[in-house]
PDB file of C-alpha atoms in Angstrom:
ATOM      1  CA  UNK A   1     -34.953 -25.236   7.313  1.00  0.00           C
ATOM      2  CA  UNK A   2     -36.534 -22.316   5.474  1.00  0.00           C
ATOM      3  CA  UNK A   3     -39.433 -23.186   3.189  1.00  0.00           C
ATOM      4  CA  UNK A   4     -38.888 -22.337  -0.465  1.00  0.00           C
ATOM      5  CA  UNK A   5     -41.567 -20.232  -2.122  1.00  0.00           C
ATOM      6  CA  UNK A   6     -42.963 -21.283  -5.509  1.00  0.00           C
ATOM      7  CA  UNK A   7     -42.657 -19.004  -8.522  1.00  0.00           C
ATOM      8  CA  UNK A   8     -46.444 -18.694  -8.743  1.00  0.00           C
ATOM      9  CA  UNK A   9     -46.731 -17.634  -5.115  1.00  0.00           C
ATOM     10  CA  UNK A  10     -43.968 -15.062  -5.548  1.00  0.00           C
ATOM     11  CA  UNK A  11     -45.608 -13.618  -8.661  1.00  0.00           C
ATOM     12  CA  UNK A  12     -48.994 -13.434  -6.947  1.00  0.00           C
ATOM     13  CA  UNK A  13     -47.465 -11.634  -3.993  1.00  0.00           C
ATOM     14  CA  UNK A  14     -45.782  -9.239  -6.409  1.00  0.00           C
ATOM     15  CA  UNK A  15     -49.120  -8.303  -7.927  1.00  0.00           C
ATOM     16  CA  UNK A  16     -50.560  -7.870  -4.448  1.00  0.00           C
ATOM     17  CA  UNK A  17     -47.887  -5.639  -2.935  1.00  0.00           C
ATOM     18  CA  UNK A  18     -46.729  -3.845  -6.092  1.00  0.00           C
ATOM     19  CA  UNK A  19     -49.317  -3.674  -8.856  1.00  0.00           C
ATOM     20  CA  UNK A  20     -52.420  -3.190  -6.710  1.00  0.00           C
ATOM     21  CA  UNK A  21     -50.981  -0.178  -4.812  1.00  0.00           C
ATOM     22  CA  UNK A  22     -49.793   1.225  -8.151  1.00  0.00           C
ATOM     23  CA  UNK A  23     -53.278   0.812  -9.628  1.00  0.00           C
ATOM     24  CA  UNK A  24     -54.923   2.403  -6.586  1.00  0.00           C
ATOM     25  CA  UNK A  25     -52.530   5.361  -6.705  1.00  0.00           C
ATOM     26  CA  UNK A  26     -52.878   5.937 -10.424  1.00  0.00           C
ATOM     27  CA  UNK A  27     -56.669   5.845 -10.535  1.00  0.00           C
ATOM     28  CA  UNK A  28     -57.639   6.540  -6.933  1.00  0.00           C
ATOM     29  CA  UNK A  29     -56.145  10.030  -6.835  1.00  0.00           C
ATOM     30  CA  UNK A  30     -57.978  11.215 -10.001  1.00  0.00           C
ATOM     31  CA  UNK A  31     -61.190   9.591  -8.738  1.00  0.00           C
ATOM     32  CA  UNK A  32     -60.890  11.481  -5.456  1.00  0.00           C
ATOM     33  CA  UNK A  33     -60.158  14.718  -7.316  1.00  0.00           C
ATOM     34  CA  UNK A  34     -63.202  14.202  -9.526  1.00  0.00           C
ATOM     35  CA  UNK A  35     -65.372  13.686  -6.453  1.00  0.00           C
ATOM     36  CA  UNK A  36     -64.003  16.833  -4.803  1.00  0.00           C
ATOM     37  CA  UNK A  37     -64.475  18.844  -7.985  1.00  0.00           C
ATOM     38  CA  UNK A  38     -68.107  17.767  -8.242  1.00  0.00           C
ATOM     39  CA  UNK A  39     -68.601  19.032  -4.698  1.00  0.00           C
ATOM     40  CA  UNK A  40     -66.834  22.303  -5.554  1.00  0.00           C
ATOM     41  CA  UNK A  41     -64.093  21.542  -3.027  1.00  0.00           C
ATOM     42  CA  UNK A  42     -61.385  21.994  -5.663  1.00  0.00           C
ATOM     43  CA  UNK A  43     -61.399  23.746  -9.066  1.00  0.00           C
ATOM     44  CA  UNK A  44     -62.163  21.718 -12.191  1.00  0.00           C
ATOM     45  CA  UNK A  45     -58.610  22.036 -13.466  1.00  0.00           C
ATOM     46  CA  UNK A  46     -57.529  20.174 -10.343  1.00  0.00           C
ATOM     47  CA  UNK A  47     -58.851  16.982 -11.931  1.00  0.00           C
ATOM     48  CA  UNK A  48     -56.363  17.339 -14.785  1.00  0.00           C
ATOM     49  CA  UNK A  49     -53.523  17.937 -12.339  1.00  0.00           C
ATOM     50  CA  UNK A  50     -54.625  14.892 -10.333  1.00  0.00           C
ATOM     51  CA  UNK A  51     -53.858  12.591 -13.270  1.00  0.00           C
ATOM     52  CA  UNK A  52     -50.280  13.868 -13.310  1.00  0.00           C
ATOM     53  CA  UNK A  53     -50.002  13.525  -9.533  1.00  0.00           C
ATOM     54  CA  UNK A  54     -51.523  10.046  -9.688  1.00  0.00           C
ATOM     55  CA  UNK A  55     -48.972   8.933 -12.269  1.00  0.00           C
ATOM     56  CA  UNK A  56     -46.051  10.334 -10.276  1.00  0.00           C
ATOM     57  CA  UNK A  57     -47.249   8.779  -7.014  1.00  0.00           C
ATOM     58  CA  UNK A  58     -47.900   5.445  -8.748  1.00  0.00           C
ATOM     59  CA  UNK A  59     -44.398   5.442 -10.208  1.00  0.00           C
ATOM     60  CA  UNK A  60     -42.847   6.244  -6.837  1.00  0.00           C
ATOM     61  CA  UNK A  61     -44.860   3.448  -5.223  1.00  0.00           C
ATOM     62  CA  UNK A  62     -43.639   1.023  -7.883  1.00  0.00           C
ATOM     63  CA  UNK A  63     -40.035   2.218  -7.570  1.00  0.00           C
ATOM     64  CA  UNK A  64     -39.993   1.586  -3.814  1.00  0.00           C
ATOM     65  CA  UNK A  65     -42.116  -1.565  -3.620  1.00  0.00           C
ATOM     66  CA  UNK A  66     -40.554  -3.435  -6.533  1.00  0.00           C
ATOM     67  CA  UNK A  67     -37.177  -3.389  -4.794  1.00  0.00           C
ATOM     68  CA  UNK A  68     -38.699  -4.846  -1.630  1.00  0.00           C
ATOM     69  CA  UNK A  69     -40.404  -7.523  -3.698  1.00  0.00           C
ATOM     70  CA  UNK A  70     -37.236  -8.324  -5.672  1.00  0.00           C
ATOM     71  CA  UNK A  71     -35.249  -8.955  -2.507  1.00  0.00           C
ATOM     72  CA  UNK A  72     -37.947 -11.089  -0.891  1.00  0.00           C
ATOM     73  CA  UNK A  73     -38.736 -13.065  -4.057  1.00  0.00           C
ATOM     74  CA  UNK A  74     -35.208 -13.798  -5.259  1.00  0.00           C
ATOM     75  CA  UNK A  75     -34.162 -14.661  -1.719  1.00  0.00           C
ATOM     76  CA  UNK A  76     -36.969 -17.178  -1.187  1.00  0.00           C
ATOM     77  CA  UNK A  77     -37.507 -18.733  -4.633  1.00  0.00           C
ATOM     78  CA  UNK A  78     -35.214 -21.512  -5.874  1.00  0.00           C
ATOM     79  CA  UNK A  79     -35.763 -21.116  -9.629  1.00  0.00           C
ATOM     80  CA  UNK A  80     -34.687 -17.503 -10.013  1.00  0.00           C
ATOM     81  CA  UNK A  81     -34.318 -17.687 -13.801  1.00  0.00           C
ATOM     82  CA  UNK A  82     -37.939 -18.754 -14.187  1.00  0.00           C
ATOM     83  CA  UNK A  83     -39.024 -16.156 -11.640  1.00  0.00           C
ATOM     84  CA  UNK A  84     -37.315 -13.313 -13.473  1.00  0.00           C
ATOM     85  CA  UNK A  85     -38.729 -14.432 -16.805  1.00  0.00           C
ATOM     86  CA  UNK A  86     -42.262 -14.643 -15.386  1.00  0.00           C
ATOM     87  CA  UNK A  87     -41.938 -11.293 -13.609  1.00  0.00           C
ATOM     88  CA  UNK A  88     -40.953  -9.582 -16.862  1.00  0.00           C
ATOM     89  CA  UNK A  89     -43.743 -11.326 -18.785  1.00  0.00           C
ATOM     90  CA  UNK A  90     -46.339 -10.257 -16.214  1.00  0.00           C
ATOM     91  CA  UNK A  91     -45.003  -6.685 -16.183  1.00  0.00           C
ATOM     92  CA  UNK A  92     -43.850  -6.684 -12.594  1.00  0.00           C
ATOM     93  CA  UNK A  93     -40.313  -5.738 -13.588  1.00  0.00           C
ATOM     94  CA  UNK A  94     -38.567  -4.526 -16.740  1.00  0.00           C
ATOM     95  CA  UNK A  95     -35.813  -6.147 -18.764  1.00  0.00           C
ATOM     96  CA  UNK A  96     -32.283  -5.414 -17.594  1.00  0.00           C
ATOM     97  CA  UNK A  97     -30.936  -2.158 -18.966  1.00  0.00           C
ATOM     98  CA  UNK A  98     -34.312  -0.660 -19.812  1.00  0.00           C
ATOM     99  CA  UNK A  99     -34.676   2.968 -18.783  1.00  0.00           C
ATOM    100  CA  UNK A 100     -37.644   2.159 -16.533  1.00  0.00           C
ATOM    101  CA  UNK A 101     -35.657  -0.548 -14.755  1.00  0.00           C
ATOM    102  CA  UNK A 102     -33.136   2.126 -13.802  1.00  0.00           C
ATOM    103  CA  UNK A 103     -35.820   4.112 -11.952  1.00  0.00           C
ATOM    104  CA  UNK A 104     -36.097   1.486  -9.212  1.00  0.00           C
ATOM    105  CA  UNK A 105     -35.215   3.110  -5.889  1.00  0.00           C
ATOM    106  CA  UNK A 106     -32.697   1.128  -3.838  1.00  0.00           C
ATOM    107  CA  UNK A 107     -30.944   1.994  -0.600  1.00  0.00           C
ATOM    108  CA  UNK A 108     -27.239   1.110  -0.259  1.00  0.00           C
ATOM    109  CA  UNK A 109     -28.231  -1.826   1.947  1.00  0.00           C
ATOM    110  CA  UNK A 110     -30.714  -3.082  -0.652  1.00  0.00           C
ATOM    111  CA  UNK A 111     -28.117  -2.765  -3.411  1.00  0.00           C
ATOM    112  CA  UNK A 112     -25.710  -4.917  -1.414  1.00  0.00           C
ATOM    113  CA  UNK A 113     -28.404  -7.523  -0.816  1.00  0.00           C
ATOM    114  CA  UNK A 114     -29.344  -7.663  -4.506  1.00  0.00           C
ATOM    115  CA  UNK A 115     -25.676  -8.002  -5.410  1.00  0.00           C
ATOM    116  CA  UNK A 116     -25.410 -11.042  -3.148  1.00  0.00           C
ATOM    117  CA  UNK A 117     -28.565 -12.543  -4.652  1.00  0.00           C
ATOM    118  CA  UNK A 118     -27.040 -12.346  -8.135  1.00  0.00           C
ATOM    119  CA  UNK A 119     -24.979 -15.419  -7.211  1.00  0.00           C
ATOM    120  CA  UNK A 120     -28.160 -17.504  -7.325  1.00  0.00           C
ATOM    121  CA  UNK A 121     -28.290 -16.917 -11.087  1.00  0.00           C
ATOM    122  CA  UNK A 122     -25.070 -18.908 -11.456  1.00  0.00           C
ATOM    123  CA  UNK A 123     -27.081 -22.065 -10.745  1.00  0.00           C
ATOM    124  CA  UNK A 124     -29.510 -23.627 -13.198  1.00  0.00           C
ATOM    125  CA  UNK A 125     -33.178 -23.910 -12.300  1.00  0.00           C
ATOM    126  CA  UNK A 126     -34.370 -27.286 -11.039  1.00  0.00           C
ATOM    127  CA  UNK A 127     -37.654 -28.699 -12.332  1.00  0.00           C
ATOM    128  CA  UNK A 128     -39.747 -31.710 -11.410  1.00  0.00           C
ATOM    129  CA  UNK A 129     -41.686 -34.012 -13.680  1.00  0.00           C
ATOM    130  CA  UNK A 130     -45.434 -33.461 -13.813  1.00  0.00           C
ATOM    131  CA  UNK A 131     -46.762 -37.003 -13.410  1.00  0.00           C
ATOM    132  CA  UNK A 132     -50.246 -35.898 -14.464  1.00  0.00           C
ATOM    133  CA  UNK A 133     -49.029 -35.030 -17.975  1.00  0.00           C
ATOM    134  CA  UNK A 134     -50.142 -37.548 -20.645  1.00  0.00           C
ATOM    135  CA  UNK A 135     -47.728 -39.747 -22.578  1.00  0.00           C
ATOM    136  CA  UNK A 136     -48.221 -37.503 -25.585  1.00  0.00           C
ATOM    137  CA  UNK A 137     -50.001 -34.192 -26.051  1.00  0.00           C
ATOM    138  CA  UNK A 138     -51.596 -32.940 -29.265  1.00  0.00           C
ATOM    139  CA  UNK A 139     -52.395 -29.242 -29.357  1.00  0.00           C
ATOM    140  CA  UNK A 140     -54.962 -27.629 -31.655  1.00  0.00           C
ATOM    141  CA  UNK A 141     -56.426 -24.219 -32.295  1.00  0.00           C
ATOM    142  CA  UNK A 142     -58.904 -23.422 -29.528  1.00  0.00           C
ATOM    143  CA  UNK A 143     -62.388 -23.462 -31.025  1.00  0.00           C
ATOM    144  CA  UNK A 144     -63.987 -21.680 -28.071  1.00  0.00           C
ATOM    145  CA  UNK A 145     -61.431 -18.866 -27.933  1.00  0.00           C
ATOM    146  CA  UNK A 146     -61.583 -18.182 -31.645  1.00  0.00           C
ATOM    147  CA  UNK A 147     -65.377 -18.402 -31.838  1.00  0.00           C
ATOM    148  CA  UNK A 148     -65.671 -15.886 -28.994  1.00  0.00           C
ATOM    149  CA  UNK A 149     -63.294 -13.577 -30.861  1.00  0.00           C
ATOM    150  CA  UNK A 150     -65.368 -14.058 -34.012  1.00  0.00           C
ATOM    151  CA  UNK A 151     -68.625 -13.059 -32.295  1.00  0.00           C
ATOM    152  CA  UNK A 152     -66.951 -10.008 -30.745  1.00  0.00           C
ATOM    153  CA  UNK A 153     -65.774  -8.913 -34.187  1.00  0.00           C
ATOM    154  CA  UNK A 154     -69.237  -9.489 -35.647  1.00  0.00           C
ATOM    155  CA  UNK A 155     -70.592  -7.249 -32.881  1.00  0.00           C
ATOM    156  CA  UNK A 156     -68.053  -4.595 -33.926  1.00  0.00           C
ATOM    157  CA  UNK A 157     -69.337  -4.786 -37.494  1.00  0.00           C
ATOM    158  CA  UNK A 158     -72.921  -4.382 -36.279  1.00  0.00           C
ATOM    159  CA  UNK A 159     -71.810  -1.375 -34.236  1.00  0.00           C
ATOM    160  CA  UNK A 160     -70.276   0.081 -37.394  1.00  0.00           C
ATOM    161  CA  UNK A 161     -73.578  -0.283 -39.232  1.00  0.00           C
ATOM    162  CA  UNK A 162     -75.356   1.409 -36.330  1.00  0.00           C
ATOM    163  CA  UNK A 163     -72.904   4.328 -36.357  1.00  0.00           C
ATOM    164  CA  UNK A 164     -73.533   4.900 -40.058  1.00  0.00           C
ATOM    165  CA  UNK A 165     -77.316   4.631 -39.884  1.00  0.00           C
ATOM    166  CA  UNK A 166     -77.837   6.469 -36.605  1.00  0.00           C
ATOM    167  CA  UNK A 167     -75.281   9.272 -36.639  1.00  0.00           C
ATOM    168  CA  UNK A 168     -73.897   9.323 -40.154  1.00  0.00           C
ATOM    169  CA  UNK A 169     -70.376   8.493 -38.939  1.00  0.00           C
ATOM    170  CA  UNK A 170     -69.343   6.953 -42.243  1.00  0.00           C
ATOM    171  CA  UNK A 171     -65.591   6.875 -41.638  1.00  0.00           C
ATOM    172  CA  UNK A 172     -65.734   5.446 -38.122  1.00  0.00           C
ATOM    173  CA  UNK A 173     -68.578   3.105 -39.027  1.00  0.00           C
ATOM    174  CA  UNK A 174     -66.767   1.825 -42.095  1.00  0.00           C
ATOM    175  CA  UNK A 175     -63.626   1.151 -40.066  1.00  0.00           C
ATOM    176  CA  UNK A 176     -65.635  -0.886 -37.564  1.00  0.00           C
ATOM    177  CA  UNK A 177     -67.359  -2.837 -40.344  1.00  0.00           C
ATOM    178  CA  UNK A 178     -64.211  -3.596 -42.341  1.00  0.00           C
ATOM    179  CA  UNK A 179     -62.100  -4.395 -39.279  1.00  0.00           C
ATOM    180  CA  UNK A 180     -64.864  -6.496 -37.748  1.00  0.00           C
ATOM    181  CA  UNK A 181     -65.414  -8.558 -40.888  1.00  0.00           C
ATOM    182  CA  UNK A 182     -61.680  -9.081 -41.430  1.00  0.00           C
ATOM    183  CA  UNK A 183     -60.904 -10.243 -37.897  1.00  0.00           C
ATOM    184  CA  UNK A 184     -64.124 -12.260 -37.649  1.00  0.00           C
ATOM    185  CA  UNK A 185     -63.078 -14.154 -40.767  1.00  0.00           C
ATOM    186  CA  UNK A 186     -59.586 -14.766 -39.355  1.00  0.00           C
ATOM    187  CA  UNK A 187     -61.031 -16.086 -36.092  1.00  0.00           C
ATOM    188  CA  UNK A 188     -63.547 -18.287 -37.939  1.00  0.00           C
ATOM    189  CA  UNK A 189     -60.798 -19.694 -40.126  1.00  0.00           C
ATOM    190  CA  UNK A 190     -58.710 -20.639 -37.075  1.00  0.00           C
ATOM    191  CA  UNK A 191     -61.727 -22.157 -35.312  1.00  0.00           C
ATOM    192  CA  UNK A 192     -62.347 -24.483 -38.259  1.00  0.00           C
ATOM    193  CA  UNK A 193     -58.756 -25.711 -38.611  1.00  0.00           C
ATOM    194  CA  UNK A 194     -58.652 -29.307 -37.387  1.00  0.00           C
ATOM    195  CA  UNK A 195     -54.993 -30.093 -38.069  1.00  0.00           C
ATOM    196  CA  UNK A 196     -52.741 -30.484 -35.008  1.00  0.00           C
ATOM    197  CA  UNK A 197     -50.508 -27.466 -34.436  1.00  0.00           C
ATOM    198  CA  UNK A 198     -48.103 -29.100 -31.967  1.00  0.00           C
ATOM    199  CA  UNK A 199     -47.430 -32.717 -31.028  1.00  0.00           C
ATOM    200  CA  UNK A 200     -45.119 -33.147 -28.054  1.00  0.00           C
ATOM    201  CA  UNK A 201     -44.027 -36.188 -26.053  1.00  0.00           C
ATOM    202  CA  UNK A 202     -40.957 -37.720 -24.429  1.00  0.00           C
ATOM    203  CA  UNK A 203     -39.422 -38.392 -27.847  1.00  0.00           C
ATOM    204  CA  UNK A 204     -39.578 -34.877 -29.231  1.00  0.00           C
ATOM    205  CA  UNK A 205     -41.668 -32.096 -30.762  1.00  0.00           C
ATOM    206  CA  UNK A 206     -43.431 -31.615 -34.075  1.00  0.00           C
ATOM    207  CA  UNK A 207     -45.182 -28.388 -35.041  1.00  0.00           C
ATOM    208  CA  UNK A 208     -47.264 -27.228 -37.969  1.00  0.00           C
ATOM    209  CA  UNK A 209     -44.145 -25.454 -39.253  1.00  0.00           C
ATOM    210  CA  UNK A 210     -41.358 -27.877 -38.309  1.00  0.00           C
ATOM    211  CA  UNK A 211     -41.138 -31.630 -38.847  1.00  0.00           C
ATOM    212  CA  UNK A 212     -40.538 -33.920 -35.880  1.00  0.00           C
ATOM    213  CA  UNK A 213     -37.377 -33.174 -33.928  1.00  0.00           C
ATOM    214  CA  UNK A 214     -35.968 -35.479 -31.280  1.00  0.00           C
ATOM    215  CA  UNK A 215     -35.109 -33.953 -27.919  1.00  0.00           C
ATOM    216  CA  UNK A 216     -31.451 -34.640 -28.665  1.00  0.00           C
ATOM    217  CA  UNK A 217     -31.733 -32.225 -31.601  1.00  0.00           C
ATOM    218  CA  UNK A 218     -33.550 -29.517 -29.644  1.00  0.00           C
ATOM    219  CA  UNK A 219     -31.958 -26.758 -27.583  1.00  0.00           C
ATOM    220  CA  UNK A 220     -33.150 -23.671 -25.709  1.00  0.00           C
ATOM    221  CA  UNK A 221     -36.804 -24.676 -25.704  1.00  0.00           C
ATOM    222  CA  UNK A 222     -39.007 -22.140 -23.953  1.00  0.00           C
ATOM    223  CA  UNK A 223     -42.269 -20.245 -24.008  1.00  0.00           C
ATOM    224  CA  UNK A 224     -41.425 -16.620 -24.616  1.00  0.00           C
ATOM    225  CA  UNK A 225     -43.778 -13.737 -23.902  1.00  0.00           C
ATOM    226  CA  UNK A 226     -43.230 -10.851 -26.300  1.00  0.00           C
ATOM    227  CA  UNK A 227     -44.646  -7.477 -25.334  1.00  0.00           C
ATOM    228  CA  UNK A 228     -45.872  -5.278 -28.165  1.00  0.00           C
ATOM    229  CA  UNK A 229     -47.096  -2.107 -26.519  1.00  0.00           C
ATOM    230  CA  UNK A 230     -50.177  -3.022 -24.502  1.00  0.00           C
ATOM    231  CA  UNK A 231     -50.447  -6.470 -26.066  1.00  0.00           C
ATOM    232  CA  UNK A 232     -48.416  -9.529 -25.107  1.00  0.00           C
ATOM    233  CA  UNK A 233     -48.153 -12.694 -27.208  1.00  0.00           C
ATOM    234  CA  UNK A 234     -46.805 -16.114 -26.260  1.00  0.00           C
ATOM    235  CA  UNK A 235     -44.465 -18.065 -28.536  1.00  0.00           C
ATOM    236  CA  UNK A 236     -43.086 -21.586 -28.438  1.00  0.00           C
ATOM    237  CA  UNK A 237     -39.400 -21.199 -29.272  1.00  0.00           C
ATOM    238  CA  UNK A 238     -36.669 -23.776 -29.731  1.00  0.00           C
ATOM    239  CA  UNK A 239     -33.459 -24.190 -31.693  1.00  0.00           C
ATOM    240  CA  UNK A 240     -32.414 -27.207 -33.760  1.00  0.00           C
ATOM    241  CA  UNK A 241     -29.564 -28.015 -36.108  1.00  0.00           C
ATOM    242  CA  UNK A 242     -31.194 -26.692 -39.275  1.00  0.00           C
ATOM    243  CA  UNK A 243     -32.686 -23.560 -37.738  1.00  0.00           C
ATOM    244  CA  UNK A 244     -35.207 -22.517 -35.113  1.00  0.00           C
ATOM    245  CA  UNK A 245     -38.928 -22.516 -34.414  1.00  0.00           C
ATOM    246  CA  UNK A 246     -40.992 -19.580 -33.160  1.00  0.00           C
ATOM    247  CA  UNK A 247     -44.690 -20.421 -33.148  1.00  0.00           C
ATOM    248  CA  UNK A 248     -47.336 -18.134 -31.664  1.00  0.00           C
ATOM    249  CA  UNK A 249     -49.577 -20.147 -29.339  1.00  0.00           C
ATOM    250  CA  UNK A 250     -52.086 -17.542 -28.104  1.00  0.00           C
ATOM    251  CA  UNK A 251     -54.985 -19.077 -30.031  1.00  0.00           C
ATOM    252  CA  UNK A 252     -54.173 -22.694 -29.164  1.00  0.00           C
ATOM    253  CA  UNK A 253     -55.994 -24.848 -26.616  1.00  0.00           C
ATOM    254  CA  UNK A 254     -53.162 -24.591 -24.101  1.00  0.00           C
ATOM    255  CA  UNK A 255     -51.938 -21.828 -21.829  1.00  0.00           C
ATOM    256  CA  UNK A 256     -48.325 -20.594 -21.936  1.00  0.00           C
ATOM    257  CA  UNK A 257     -47.849 -21.887 -18.393  1.00  0.00           C
ATOM    258  CA  UNK A 258     -49.061 -25.386 -19.328  1.00  0.00           C
ATOM    259  CA  UNK A 259     -46.936 -25.373 -22.479  1.00  0.00           C
ATOM    260  CA  UNK A 260     -43.870 -24.529 -20.413  1.00  0.00           C
ATOM    261  CA  UNK A 261     -44.746 -27.343 -18.017  1.00  0.00           C
ATOM    262  CA  UNK A 262     -44.957 -29.850 -20.883  1.00  0.00           C
ATOM    263  CA  UNK A 263     -41.580 -28.764 -22.250  1.00  0.00           C
ATOM    264  CA  UNK A 264     -39.937 -29.448 -18.898  1.00  0.00           C
ATOM    265  CA  UNK A 265     -41.799 -32.675 -18.198  1.00  0.00           C
ATOM    266  CA  UNK A 266     -41.112 -34.301 -21.568  1.00  0.00           C
ATOM    267  CA  UNK A 267     -37.477 -33.199 -21.466  1.00  0.00           C
ATOM    268  CA  UNK A 268     -37.145 -34.891 -18.055  1.00  0.00           C
ATOM    269  CA  UNK A 269     -38.903 -38.041 -19.294  1.00  0.00           C
ATOM    270  CA  UNK A 270     -36.652 -38.184 -22.335  1.00  0.00           C
ATOM    271  CA  UNK A 271     -33.559 -38.116 -20.132  1.00  0.00           C
ATOM    272  CA  UNK A 272     -35.024 -40.843 -17.910  1.00  0.00           C
ATOM    273  CA  UNK A 273     -36.171 -43.126 -20.731  1.00  0.00           C
ATOM    274  CA  UNK A 274     -33.575 -42.661 -23.453  1.00  0.00           C
ATOM    275  CA  UNK A 275     -30.342 -41.562 -21.785  1.00  0.00           C
TER     276      UNK A 275
END
């Protein structure tokens, strides 16, 4: 019997065989060109061209390797819905229909294989209870994360002062000072909030924005990663009769992965204990 591969293992392998070669291609080629230019082996303008070549080669590497990874991963992982969601969140693949997704290079044989693998999406994912999860979990703002962010922003403000005093860069310095103070205050404010942001157990969920909802009232619960340019944010989403919840959890004392695990575990426990 063939051993099933976990989602985490599949994602890690994806980074290894797809993203690392892409990274090496994109930055290795310009680095080599820069070295050759410094030794007068190629003209200086060759460095500029190398960035274009590096990007093209990196994209070709991704286009070929991502197809190989797709076939291996979706063939060997049981929970293909979770796998696809994680792969999109971690920028291994693109959402269906996106222009970049259409640049994946597939041979006729690979297309046939992927078509066959689509049947796996007709089945729901299967999850197991995490017996190490507590009876109830209370989630707060992470003091350490927000305090670190605060000190970084204070450092930005100090840098702004330095820019003004040392080089007379009033505009740039002022931007650093104002931005640093603003975001340092926001981080400090979050670090000092002691109220629970989420309470979750086998009976239901309560958040800072939504009163307690029993699991029987909740549908489509998930942790969704939203990409905004180069920044990705995690949200706890779920629907209920009166509306829906979408709560950003980046600054909380729980990771998106652990939050997802709690959602599944408490849903399973609710079915076991109250069905």
